[in-house]
Short mmCIF file of C-alpha atoms in Angstrom, two decimals:
data_model
loop_
_atom_site.label_atom_id
_atom_site.label_comp_id
_atom_site.label_asym_id
_atom_site.label_seq_id
_atom_site.Cartn_x
_atom_site.Cartn_y
_atom_site.Cartn_z
CA UNK A 29 -165.46 340.00 180.03
CA UNK A 30 -164.48 343.23 181.78
CA UNK A 31 -165.29 346.95 181.92
CA UNK A 32 -162.92 349.57 180.58
CA UNK A 33 -162.94 353.29 181.26
CA UNK A 34 -161.00 355.63 178.99
CA UNK A 35 -160.44 359.16 180.28
CA UNK A 36 -161.39 362.18 178.15
CA UNK A 37 -158.92 363.13 175.41
CA UNK A 38 -157.04 359.83 175.63
CA UNK A 39 -155.33 358.90 172.34
CA UNK A 40 -155.49 355.40 170.91
CA UNK A 41 -152.86 352.67 171.07
CA UNK A 42 -153.26 350.78 167.76
CA UNK A 43 -153.22 347.03 168.29
CA UNK A 44 -154.66 343.76 167.04
CA UNK A 45 -155.88 340.64 168.82
CA UNK A 46 -155.43 336.94 168.28
CA UNK A 47 -159.17 336.32 168.76
CA UNK A 48 -162.31 338.30 167.95
CA UNK A 49 -163.15 340.99 170.52
CA UNK A 50 -166.45 342.79 171.04
CA UNK A 51 -166.90 346.13 172.81
CA UNK A 52 -170.27 347.57 173.87
CA UNK A 53 -170.34 351.31 174.58
CA UNK A 54 -171.92 351.97 177.99
CA UNK A 55 -171.22 355.73 178.32
CA UNK A 56 -169.61 358.32 176.06
CA UNK A 57 -168.57 358.23 172.42
CA UNK A 58 -165.75 356.06 171.07
CA UNK A 59 -163.58 357.16 168.18
CA UNK A 60 -162.75 353.98 166.29
CA UNK A 61 -160.31 353.16 163.50
CA UNK A 62 -160.86 349.55 162.46
CA UNK A 63 -158.82 348.16 159.59
CA UNK A 64 -158.10 351.72 158.44
CA UNK A 65 -161.76 352.87 158.48
CA UNK A 66 -162.69 355.68 160.87
CA UNK A 67 -166.06 355.79 162.65
CA UNK A 68 -167.69 356.57 165.98
CA UNK A 69 -169.65 354.38 168.36
CA UNK A 70 -172.24 355.71 170.81
CA UNK A 71 -174.08 354.31 173.82
CA UNK A 72 -175.41 350.77 173.12
CA UNK A 73 -173.37 350.41 169.91
CA UNK A 74 -171.21 347.30 169.54
CA UNK A 75 -167.73 347.33 168.02
CA UNK A 76 -166.78 343.93 166.61
CA UNK A 77 -163.04 343.51 166.04
CA UNK A 78 -162.07 340.44 163.98
CA UNK A 79 -158.91 338.58 164.95
CA UNK A 80 -155.79 340.01 163.31
CA UNK A 81 -157.40 343.34 162.33
CA UNK A 82 -155.79 346.53 163.66
CA UNK A 83 -157.93 348.57 166.05
CA UNK A 84 -157.37 352.08 167.41
CA UNK A 85 -159.92 353.09 170.04
CA UNK A 86 -159.79 356.55 171.61
CA UNK A 87 -161.86 359.01 173.59
CA UNK A 88 -161.77 362.40 171.88
CA UNK A 89 -164.65 363.73 174.02
CA UNK A 90 -164.92 365.64 177.28
CA UNK A 91 -166.58 362.81 179.26
CA UNK A 92 -165.29 359.36 180.27
CA UNK A 93 -165.80 356.55 177.77
CA UNK A 94 -167.01 353.33 179.41
CA UNK A 95 -167.11 350.04 177.55
CA UNK A 96 -167.87 346.41 178.20
CA UNK A 97 -165.23 344.22 176.53
CA UNK A 98 -165.63 340.56 175.60
CA UNK A 99 -162.64 338.45 174.50
CA UNK A 100 -162.56 334.64 174.41
CA UNK A 101 -160.31 332.85 176.88
CA UNK A 102 -156.75 332.69 175.56
CA UNK A 103 -157.05 335.86 173.46
CA UNK A 104 -153.88 337.92 173.27
CA UNK A 105 -152.95 341.39 172.05
CA UNK A 106 -150.30 342.41 169.57
CA UNK A 107 -148.86 345.92 169.19
CA UNK A 108 -147.22 347.05 165.96
CA UNK A 109 -146.74 343.51 164.62
CA UNK A 110 -144.81 342.41 167.70
CA UNK A 111 -145.11 339.16 169.61
CA UNK A 112 -148.54 338.38 171.13
CA UNK A 113 -148.95 339.16 174.84
CA UNK A 114 -151.57 338.39 177.44
CA UNK A 115 -153.29 341.58 178.65
CA UNK A 116 -152.65 342.27 182.37
CA UNK A 117 -156.36 341.87 183.26
CA UNK A 118 -156.36 338.35 181.75
CA UNK A 119 -153.39 337.04 183.76
#
């Protein structure tokens, strides 16, 4: 589990994960594209990302976006169908 802060007007980096990941919005508004469906998530909303489903999470607003992220031990990311990698904060 860790906290993430995304600066205002930061575009998304589409990616998927090898394990389910859950985000909880602490501050700001998240722009979310999950499995091709666009939505927004506000303070106290949870974003549940199933393993293997592409996620694009961005901050289109004028304020920082702060999230709490939960990923099981051993979870890895994958960008654009490439090889799985361990996120730097999990090393």
